[in-house]
Coordinates of C-alpha atoms in Angstrom, one line a residue:
Chain A
M8 CA 182.8 52.3 43.6
S9 CA 182.9 55.2 41.3
G10 CA 184.2 57.7 43.9
V11 CA 184.6 61.3 42.9
L12 CA 184.6 61.0 39.2
P13 CA 181.4 61.7 37.4
A14 CA 180.7 61.0 33.7
F15 CA 179.6 64.0 31.9
V16 CA 177.3 62.1 29.6
S17 CA 175.3 63.4 26.8
D18 CA 175.7 61.0 24.0
E19 CA 178.7 58.9 24.7
K20 CA 177.3 55.8 23.0
A21 CA 177.7 57.2 19.5
P22 CA 181.3 56.9 18.3
P23 CA 183.2 58.0 16.3
I24 CA 183.8 61.2 18.2
R25 CA 184.2 64.2 15.9
T26 CA 186.3 67.3 16.5
T27 CA 185.7 70.9 15.4
P28 CA 188.2 73.0 13.4
L29 CA 189.1 74.7 16.8
H30 CA 189.9 71.5 18.6
A31 CA 193.7 71.9 18.6
L32 CA 193.3 75.4 20.0
H33 CA 191.1 74.0 22.9
V34 CA 193.7 71.4 23.7
A35 CA 196.6 73.9 23.6
A36 CA 194.6 76.2 25.9
E37 CA 194.2 73.3 28.4
G38 CA 190.6 72.8 27.7
H39 CA 189.1 70.0 29.7
M40 CA 187.8 67.9 26.8
V41 CA 184.7 65.8 27.1
P42 CA 182.4 63.9 24.7
F43 CA 179.2 65.7 23.9
G44 CA 176.6 64.9 21.3
G45 CA 179.1 62.9 19.4
W46 CA 181.8 65.5 19.5
E47 CA 184.8 66.1 21.8
M48 CA 184.4 69.6 23.2
P49 CA 185.8 71.7 26.1
L50 CA 183.8 71.5 29.3
Y51 CA 186.0 74.4 30.7
Y52 CA 189.5 75.7 30.4
T53 CA 191.9 75.0 33.3
A54 CA 192.9 78.7 33.7
T55 CA 189.4 79.9 34.2
G56 CA 187.0 77.1 35.3
I57 CA 183.3 77.1 34.8
L58 CA 182.6 79.9 37.3
G59 CA 185.3 82.2 35.8
E60 CA 183.9 81.7 32.4
H61 CA 180.3 82.2 33.6
R62 CA 181.3 85.5 35.1
A63 CA 183.2 86.6 31.9
V64 CA 180.0 86.3 29.9
R65 CA 177.8 88.1 32.4
E66 CA 180.3 90.9 32.8
G67 CA 182.5 91.1 29.8
V68 CA 182.8 88.9 26.8
G69 CA 183.2 85.1 26.3
L70 CA 183.8 82.9 23.3
F71 CA 182.2 79.6 22.7
D72 CA 183.1 77.1 20.0
V73 CA 179.6 75.9 18.9
S74 CA 180.8 74.3 15.7
H75 CA 179.4 71.0 16.9
M76 CA 175.9 72.2 16.2
G77 CA 174.4 71.3 12.9
I78 CA 175.4 73.8 10.2
V79 CA 172.9 73.1 7.4
S80 CA 171.9 75.1 4.3
I81 CA 168.5 74.5 2.8
E82 CA 168.3 76.2 -0.6
G83 CA 166.3 76.3 -3.8
K84 CA 162.6 76.0 -4.7
G85 CA 160.5 74.4 -2.0
S86 CA 162.9 75.2 0.9
A87 CA 160.5 77.5 2.7
A88 CA 157.5 75.1 2.2
L89 CA 159.7 72.2 3.6
L90 CA 160.7 74.2 6.7
A91 CA 157.2 75.5 7.2
R92 CA 155.8 72.0 7.2
R93 CA 158.4 70.7 9.6
T94 CA 158.6 73.5 12.2
P95 CA 156.0 75.7 13.9
A96 CA 157.8 78.9 12.8
N97 CA 156.4 79.9 9.4
A98 CA 159.3 80.0 7.0
L99 CA 157.1 81.2 4.2
T100 CA 156.4 84.5 6.0
T101 CA 159.9 85.0 7.5
A102 CA 161.6 88.2 6.5
P103 CA 165.1 88.3 5.0
G104 CA 167.8 88.1 7.7
R105 CA 165.3 87.0 10.4
C106 CA 166.4 84.2 12.7
R107 CA 163.5 82.0 14.0
Y108 CA 163.8 79.9 17.1
S109 CA 161.7 76.8 16.5
F110 CA 161.2 73.1 17.1
F111 CA 161.4 69.8 15.3
L112 CA 158.3 67.9 16.3
D113 CA 157.1 64.4 15.8
A114 CA 153.4 63.7 14.8
D115 CA 152.4 63.9 18.5
A116 CA 154.0 67.4 18.8
R117 CA 156.8 66.0 21.0
M118 CA 160.0 67.9 20.6
I119 CA 162.8 66.0 18.9
D120 CA 164.9 69.1 18.9
D121 CA 165.0 72.8 19.1
L122 CA 166.8 74.9 16.5
I123 CA 167.2 78.2 14.8
F124 CA 166.7 78.8 11.1
T125 CA 167.6 82.1 9.4
R126 CA 166.4 83.3 6.0
L127 CA 169.3 84.2 3.8
D128 CA 167.7 85.6 0.7
E129 CA 165.5 88.6 -0.3
E130 CA 163.7 87.1 -3.3
A131 CA 159.9 87.6 -3.6
E132 CA 159.6 84.0 -2.3
P133 CA 162.1 82.8 0.3
T134 CA 164.5 80.3 -1.2
S135 CA 167.5 80.1 1.1
F136 CA 167.9 79.2 4.7
L137 CA 170.6 78.5 7.3
F138 CA 169.3 75.7 9.6
V139 CA 171.0 75.0 13.0
P140 CA 169.8 72.0 15.0
N141 CA 171.7 70.6 18.1
A142 CA 174.8 68.4 17.7
G143 CA 173.4 65.1 18.9
T144 CA 170.1 65.4 17.1
T145 CA 171.3 66.7 13.7
P146 CA 171.5 63.2 12.1
R147 CA 167.9 62.4 13.1
V148 CA 166.6 65.8 12.0
L149 CA 168.5 65.7 8.7
E150 CA 167.1 62.2 8.0
V151 CA 163.6 63.5 8.2
I152 CA 164.4 66.7 6.2
L153 CA 166.0 64.6 3.5
Q154 CA 163.0 62.2 3.4
H155 CA 160.7 65.2 2.7
R156 CA 163.0 67.2 0.5
P157 CA 161.2 68.4 -2.6
E158 CA 162.8 68.3 -6.1
G159 CA 165.1 71.3 -6.6
C160 CA 165.8 71.8 -3.0
Q161 CA 169.4 71.3 -1.8
V162 CA 170.2 70.3 1.7
V163 CA 173.9 70.5 2.6
R164 CA 175.6 70.0 5.9
H165 CA 178.7 72.2 6.4
N166 CA 180.2 70.9 9.6
G167 CA 183.9 70.4 9.0
E168 CA 184.3 73.1 6.4
M169 CA 182.7 75.7 8.6
A170 CA 182.7 76.8 12.2
I171 CA 180.4 78.8 14.5
I172 CA 181.9 81.0 17.2
A173 CA 179.5 82.5 19.7
V174 CA 180.7 85.8 21.0
Q175 CA 178.6 86.5 24.1
G176 CA 178.5 89.2 26.8
P177 CA 177.8 92.9 27.3
K178 CA 181.1 93.8 25.6
S179 CA 180.6 91.5 22.6
R180 CA 179.4 94.2 20.2
Q181 CA 182.2 96.6 21.1
L182 CA 184.9 93.8 20.7
L183 CA 183.7 92.6 17.3
E184 CA 183.2 96.1 15.9
A185 CA 186.6 97.3 17.1
T186 CA 188.3 94.2 15.8
Y187 CA 186.7 93.8 12.4
G188 CA 185.3 97.3 11.6
W189 CA 181.8 96.0 11.4
D190 CA 178.6 97.9 12.2
L191 CA 176.7 95.4 14.3
G192 CA 173.5 97.4 14.6
L193 CA 171.6 94.1 14.2
R194 CA 168.3 93.8 16.0
P195 CA 167.8 90.7 18.2
Y196 CA 167.3 87.6 16.2
T197 CA 168.5 89.0 12.9
G198 CA 171.7 88.3 10.9
G199 CA 173.7 89.5 7.9
Y200 CA 176.7 88.8 5.8
Y201 CA 179.9 90.7 6.7
R202 CA 183.2 91.1 5.1
F203 CA 186.2 91.5 7.4
G204 CA 187.3 95.1 7.5
E205 CA 184.1 96.4 5.9
K206 CA 181.2 98.0 7.8
G207 CA 178.5 95.8 6.3
P208 CA 176.1 94.1 6.4
R209 CA 176.1 93.2 2.8
H210 CA 173.2 92.2 0.5
F211 CA 171.5 88.9 1.0
G212 CA 171.7 86.6 -1.9
K213 CA 172.2 83.0 -3.0
G214 CA 175.2 80.8 -2.4
F215 CA 175.7 80.6 1.4
A216 CA 178.5 78.1 1.2
S217 CA 180.3 79.9 -1.6
R218 CA 180.1 83.3 0.2
I219 CA 181.5 81.8 3.4
L220 CA 184.1 79.4 1.9
N221 CA 185.2 81.2 -1.3
N222 CA 184.5 84.9 -0.7
G223 CA 185.7 84.8 2.9
E224 CA 182.6 86.4 4.3
A225 CA 181.2 85.8 7.7
F226 CA 177.5 85.4 8.5
V227 CA 176.8 87.1 11.8
S228 CA 173.5 86.7 13.7
R229 CA 172.5 88.3 17.0
T230 CA 171.7 85.1 18.7
G231 CA 173.0 83.0 21.5
Y232 CA 172.3 80.8 24.5
T233 CA 173.4 83.0 27.4
G234 CA 170.7 85.6 27.7
E235 CA 173.4 88.3 27.1
L236 CA 174.0 90.6 24.2
G237 CA 175.8 88.3 21.8
Y238 CA 176.5 87.1 18.3
E239 CA 177.1 83.9 16.5
V240 CA 179.7 84.1 13.7
F241 CA 179.7 81.5 10.9
V242 CA 183.0 81.4 9.1
S243 CA 185.2 79.0 7.2
A244 CA 187.1 76.4 9.2
A245 CA 190.4 78.1 8.3
R246 CA 189.2 81.6 9.2
S247 CA 187.7 80.4 12.5
V248 CA 191.1 79.6 13.9
E249 CA 192.4 83.1 13.2
L250 CA 189.2 84.7 14.5
W251 CA 189.4 82.8 17.8
R252 CA 193.0 83.8 18.2
E253 CA 192.3 87.4 17.4
L254 CA 189.4 87.7 19.8
V255 CA 191.2 85.9 22.6
G256 CA 194.2 88.3 22.0
K257 CA 191.8 91.2 22.6
G258 CA 190.6 89.8 25.9
A259 CA 187.7 87.6 25.1
V260 CA 187.6 84.6 27.5
P261 CA 187.3 81.1 26.0
C262 CA 184.3 79.3 27.5
G263 CA 183.3 75.7 27.6
L264 CA 180.1 73.7 27.8
G265 CA 180.0 74.0 31.6
A266 CA 179.5 77.7 31.6
R267 CA 177.2 77.4 28.6
D268 CA 175.0 75.2 30.7
T269 CA 174.9 77.4 33.9
L270 CA 174.3 80.5 31.8
R271 CA 171.3 79.0 30.0
M272 CA 169.8 77.6 33.2
E273 CA 169.9 81.1 34.8
K274 CA 167.8 82.2 31.8
G275 CA 165.4 79.2 31.9
F276 CA 166.4 78.0 28.4
L277 CA 165.8 74.5 27.4
L278 CA 168.6 72.0 26.8
S279 CA 167.8 69.5 24.0
G280 CA 168.3 65.9 25.2
V281 CA 168.0 66.9 28.9
D282 CA 164.9 69.1 29.2
F283 CA 163.2 67.2 26.4
H284 CA 163.8 64.1 24.5
R285 CA 160.7 63.4 22.4
D286 CA 158.6 63.5 25.6
R287 CA 157.5 67.1 25.9
T288 CA 155.7 69.6 23.6
P289 CA 156.6 73.3 23.1
V290 CA 153.3 74.1 24.8
E291 CA 154.5 72.3 27.9
A292 CA 157.8 74.1 27.6
M293 CA 155.8 77.4 27.6
M294 CA 157.1 78.3 24.2
D295 CA 153.7 79.5 22.8
R296 CA 155.2 82.7 21.6
F297 CA 157.3 80.8 19.1
L298 CA 154.4 79.0 17.5
D299 CA 152.9 80.4 14.3
L300 CA 149.5 78.9 14.2
D301 CA 148.8 80.5 10.8
H302 CA 150.0 77.5 8.8
P303 CA 149.8 73.8 8.8
F304 CA 152.8 71.9 10.4
V305 CA 153.6 68.5 11.8
G306 CA 152.1 68.3 15.3
R307 CA 149.9 71.4 15.1
D308 CA 146.6 69.7 15.9
V309 CA 148.0 68.2 19.1
L310 CA 149.4 71.5 20.2
E311 CA 146.1 73.3 19.7
K312 CA 144.2 70.6 21.5
Q313 CA 146.7 70.7 24.4
R314 CA 146.5 74.4 24.7
N315 CA 142.7 74.4 24.6
E316 CA 142.4 71.7 27.3
G317 CA 144.9 73.7 29.4
R318 CA 145.7 70.9 31.9
Y319 CA 149.3 70.2 31.0
A320 CA 152.5 70.2 33.1
R321 CA 154.4 73.4 32.4
W322 CA 158.1 74.6 32.3
T323 CA 158.7 76.4 35.6
G324 CA 161.5 78.1 37.5
I325 CA 162.1 77.1 41.2
L326 CA 164.4 78.8 43.6
T327 CA 165.6 76.9 46.7
D328 CA 166.0 78.3 50.2
D329 CA 169.1 76.3 51.3
P330 CA 172.1 76.9 49.0
S331 CA 173.8 73.8 50.3
V332 CA 171.1 71.5 48.8
I333 CA 171.8 71.9 45.1
P334 CA 169.0 70.6 42.9
R335 CA 170.2 68.2 40.1
H336 CA 168.6 66.5 37.2
G337 CA 166.2 63.9 38.6
S338 CA 165.9 65.3 42.1
P339 CA 162.3 64.8 43.4
I340 CA 160.1 67.9 43.9
L341 CA 157.4 67.6 46.6
H342 CA 154.3 69.5 47.5
D343 CA 152.8 68.9 50.9
G344 CA 155.1 66.0 51.3
T345 CA 153.9 64.3 48.0
P346 CA 156.2 63.9 45.0
V347 CA 154.8 66.0 42.1
A348 CA 157.6 66.2 39.6
T349 CA 161.4 65.9 39.2
V350 CA 164.0 68.5 38.5
S351 CA 164.9 68.6 34.8
S352 CA 167.9 71.0 35.1
G353 CA 169.4 72.5 38.2
C354 CA 172.5 74.0 39.7
L355 CA 173.8 76.5 42.2
S356 CA 173.3 79.7 40.2
P357 CA 176.7 81.3 40.0
T358 CA 175.1 84.8 39.8
L359 CA 172.5 84.4 42.6
H360 CA 174.4 81.9 44.8
Q361 CA 171.1 80.1 45.3
G362 CA 169.9 76.8 44.0
I363 CA 167.9 77.0 40.8
A364 CA 165.8 74.3 39.3
L365 CA 163.8 74.0 36.1
A366 CA 161.0 71.5 35.9
Y367 CA 157.7 70.6 34.3
L368 CA 155.2 71.2 37.1
P369 CA 151.5 70.4 37.2
A370 CA 149.5 73.5 36.1
E371 CA 148.0 74.2 39.5
L372 CA 151.5 74.3 41.2
S373 CA 153.2 76.4 38.5
T374 CA 152.1 79.8 39.7
S375 CA 154.8 82.1 41.2
G376 CA 155.0 81.9 45.0
T377 CA 153.9 78.3 45.3
R378 CA 155.8 76.6 48.1
L379 CA 157.6 73.3 47.3
E380 CA 160.3 71.1 48.6
I381 CA 163.2 69.6 46.7
E382 CA 165.0 66.5 47.9
V383 CA 168.6 65.9 47.0
R384 CA 170.3 62.7 48.3
G385 CA 168.1 62.4 51.4
R386 CA 168.3 66.1 52.3
R387 CA 165.4 68.5 51.7
T388 CA 165.2 72.2 51.1
G389 CA 162.2 74.5 50.9
A390 CA 161.7 76.1 47.5
K391 CA 159.3 78.4 45.7
V392 CA 158.1 78.9 42.2
V393 CA 159.5 82.1 40.6
P394 CA 159.1 83.8 37.2
L395 CA 161.7 83.1 34.6
P396 CA 164.4 84.1 33.9
F397 CA 166.0 83.6 37.3
V398 CA 168.6 86.2 36.4
P399 CA 167.0 89.3 34.8
N400 CA 168.0 90.4 31.4
A401 CA 170.3 93.4 31.2
P402 CA 169.0 96.4 29.3
S403 CA 170.4 96.5 25.8
P404 CA 173.5 98.8 25.6
S405 CA 172.6 99.6 22.0
A406 CA 169.9 101.9 20.9
G407 CA 166.8 100.2 19.7
P408 CA 164.3 97.8 21.1
K409 CA 165.0 95.8 24.2
P410 CA 166.4 92.4 23.1
V411 CA 164.0 89.5 23.4
H412 CA 166.2 86.7 24.8
V413 CA 165.3 83.3 23.6
P414 CA 167.3 80.1 23.5
Chain B
M9 CA 191.8 76.5 38.8
T10 CA 195.4 76.1 37.9
T11 CA 197.1 73.6 40.2
E12 CA 200.5 72.3 40.8
S13 CA 199.4 69.4 38.7
G14 CA 200.5 65.9 38.9
V15 CA 200.7 63.3 41.6
P16 CA 203.1 64.0 44.5
E17 CA 205.4 61.1 45.3
E18 CA 205.2 61.3 49.1
L19 CA 201.4 60.7 49.3
H20 CA 199.2 57.6 49.1
Y21 CA 196.1 57.4 46.9
T22 CA 192.8 55.6 46.6
E23 CA 191.1 54.3 43.5
S24 CA 188.3 56.7 44.3
H25 CA 190.8 59.6 43.8
E26 CA 191.5 60.7 47.4
W27 CA 195.0 61.4 48.4
V28 CA 196.2 60.3 51.9
R29 CA 199.1 61.6 54.0
V30 CA 200.0 59.3 56.9
E31 CA 202.0 60.8 59.8
G32 CA 202.0 58.4 62.8
D33 CA 198.4 57.7 63.5
L34 CA 197.3 61.0 61.9
V35 CA 195.8 60.7 58.4
T36 CA 195.1 63.8 56.2
V37 CA 192.8 63.3 53.3
G38 CA 192.0 65.4 50.2
I39 CA 191.1 64.8 46.5
T40 CA 193.7 64.6 43.8
D41 CA 194.4 67.2 41.1
H42 CA 192.9 64.8 38.6
A43 CA 189.7 64.5 40.7
Q44 CA 189.2 68.2 41.1
A45 CA 189.6 68.7 37.3
E46 CA 187.0 66.1 36.6
L47 CA 184.6 67.5 39.2
T48 CA 184.8 71.1 37.9
D49 CA 184.5 74.1 40.3
V50 CA 183.7 73.0 43.8
V51 CA 180.9 75.2 45.2
F52 CA 180.0 73.5 48.5
V53 CA 181.9 71.3 50.9
D54 CA 179.8 69.3 53.3
L55 CA 182.4 68.6 55.9
P56 CA 182.0 65.7 58.4
A57 CA 181.5 66.3 62.1
V58 CA 184.6 66.0 64.3
G59 CA 184.4 62.7 66.1
K60 CA 182.6 61.0 63.2
E61 CA 183.8 57.5 62.6
G62 CA 185.1 56.6 59.1
R63 CA 185.4 53.2 57.6
P64 CA 187.1 52.3 54.3
K65 CA 184.7 52.3 51.3
Q66 CA 182.1 54.2 53.2
P67 CA 181.2 57.8 52.2
I68 CA 182.1 60.2 55.0
M69 CA 181.4 63.6 53.3
V70 CA 180.2 65.2 50.1
L71 CA 181.6 67.7 47.6
E72 CA 179.2 69.6 45.4
S73 CA 180.6 71.1 42.2
V74 CA 179.0 73.1 39.5
K75 CA 178.4 70.0 37.4
T76 CA 177.9 67.2 40.0
V77 CA 178.1 65.9 43.5
A78 CA 180.7 63.4 44.8
D79 CA 181.0 61.2 47.8
I80 CA 184.4 61.3 49.6
Y81 CA 185.5 58.1 51.4
A82 CA 187.5 57.5 54.5
P83 CA 190.5 55.5 53.2
I84 CA 191.5 54.3 56.6
E85 CA 189.4 53.4 59.7
G86 CA 189.4 56.1 62.3
K87 CA 187.8 59.1 63.9
I88 CA 187.6 62.6 62.4
S89 CA 189.9 64.8 64.4
E90 CA 189.9 68.0 62.4
V91 CA 188.2 69.4 59.3
N92 CA 189.3 72.2 56.9
T93 CA 186.8 74.9 58.0
E94 CA 188.4 77.3 55.5
L95 CA 186.5 75.4 52.8
K96 CA 183.1 76.6 54.1
A97 CA 183.9 80.1 52.8
H98 CA 186.4 79.1 50.1
P99 CA 185.4 75.8 48.5
E100 CA 187.5 76.9 45.4
L101 CA 190.6 75.9 47.4
V102 CA 189.9 72.3 46.5
N103 CA 190.4 73.2 42.9
K104 CA 193.2 75.7 43.3
D105 CA 195.4 73.8 45.7
P106 CA 194.1 70.3 46.1
Y107 CA 197.2 68.9 47.8
G108 CA 197.7 72.0 50.1
K109 CA 195.1 74.5 51.3
G110 CA 192.4 72.3 49.7
W111 CA 192.8 69.4 52.2
L112 CA 189.5 68.1 53.5
Y113 CA 189.8 66.4 56.9
K114 CA 192.2 64.6 59.3
L115 CA 191.4 61.5 61.2
R116 CA 193.1 59.5 64.0
A117 CA 193.5 56.0 62.8
T118 CA 192.1 53.2 64.9
G119 CA 195.4 51.4 65.7
K120 CA 198.3 51.5 63.2
P121 CA 197.1 52.9 59.9
D122 CA 196.6 50.1 57.4
I123 CA 197.9 51.5 54.1
S124 CA 198.1 48.1 52.4
S125 CA 195.1 48.8 50.2
L126 CA 196.3 52.3 49.1
L127 CA 198.1 53.0 45.9
D128 CA 201.5 54.7 45.7
A129 CA 202.1 57.6 43.3
A130 CA 203.2 55.4 40.4
R131 CA 200.2 53.0 40.7
Y132 CA 197.8 55.9 41.0
R133 CA 199.2 57.5 37.9
A134 CA 198.7 54.2 36.1
H135 CA 195.1 54.0 37.5
V136 CA 194.4 57.5 36.1
A137 CA 196.1 56.7 32.8
K138 CA 193.9 53.7 32.1
G139 CA 190.9 55.9 32.8
G140 CA 190.1 54.6 36.3
H141 CA 186.9 56.0 37.7

């Protein structure tokens, strides 16, 4: 009998467990540490809990240690061609400083991982990229990248010597600018090098590792996984500890994986390893807007065929009627009493106080307003298909175009 | 979520992480501080009906947290005599005060409460320390 205690499993089978440069700070702050993707990470902190952390990000500013994600530089001749071949985002036509959300596909276009790569140079031809896959999948993704690496292209993993701190929430820009003197007029999904105490951003150029590790610069991108205004700050391991302390000292709330999960579910974002594990394509995940069909890449034919045929199960948001029946991964979804799918991700939305579920539904059931039922442990609730995101995006507090929130 | 952490000496415990207070034939049940920390924020408490019969090792109610759902067992045979209705509006009490305001239910034991299968504080601490789930 297992009783109350669940296992928060992601990838517990893969020892040894690694720790990030901020691990000691998490433990000292009473982080509830759990294994995740081969790393020991905070699920939440005792003083705040998942709900407190969730609220901090929606209303103020939260800090996430995301140093468990792969931190990989891909530099030199052939880098862009390598990435362009391996992901549907066209690295060859990506502008300097642009961050691209994309996918790592197998030959059948099934998602092995989702990731962000950022172009770090401003040469005539792109030669330098920062590449960030998910923690648990990084080894597999790197294996493939290294297999296909052309001569003259250097692929280096920086986990251990570097950290990533995600600063997320409506007050994130204000906090970072006030603390470090930066001008963060970055547009959504762009990034730049910043020196502490200088307005920045600085010129792009070669030597990502040396700039971060030797020159003490930070690479800051306007990216995140919460759907709020937010930034991800890449710094040296040593600097990351100070940065975390400084921002917490100014009121940023440390947040763990639990809030990260509920925040992303409210926005309908995919979680690698839960919402796909080499079984779904980006077309099924409704990610067409991230597919550059202007260049050849692994899996492209399958994606085009699937799109043309049109009869694929698709990523859909479902809102439940009864808040006491909370949809969970694996809960059956019924239509007219017949099981039609299972919940991929679900929770009681902390913002809406309603059950939310994400699932791949048959095309004919995926239109907004379709009535369904979800069954959880023998109890059923009515539910309906709604457009994503569940929680609407706040207008950008900064001037400029409305942010496009993507995972 | 801060709690008076630890394992109070005066209570009994189950391997499934309930605490049990026995006063005559009245048995009060909650979940331990360790259990609430593992569960994460409780968001819904599905309380049993008063009068429902509980038997050891059988689920009698359900706690839903942000991350998961957990069955709660009746540690001793008896009938539910009272439930903590406060938890309907304030499920967070289970996290904030698991040994106090976060109690779950009381039951009247059938006959003299049989506590022989329950753990005392020291044995429960050892159970947690060796990673007992």
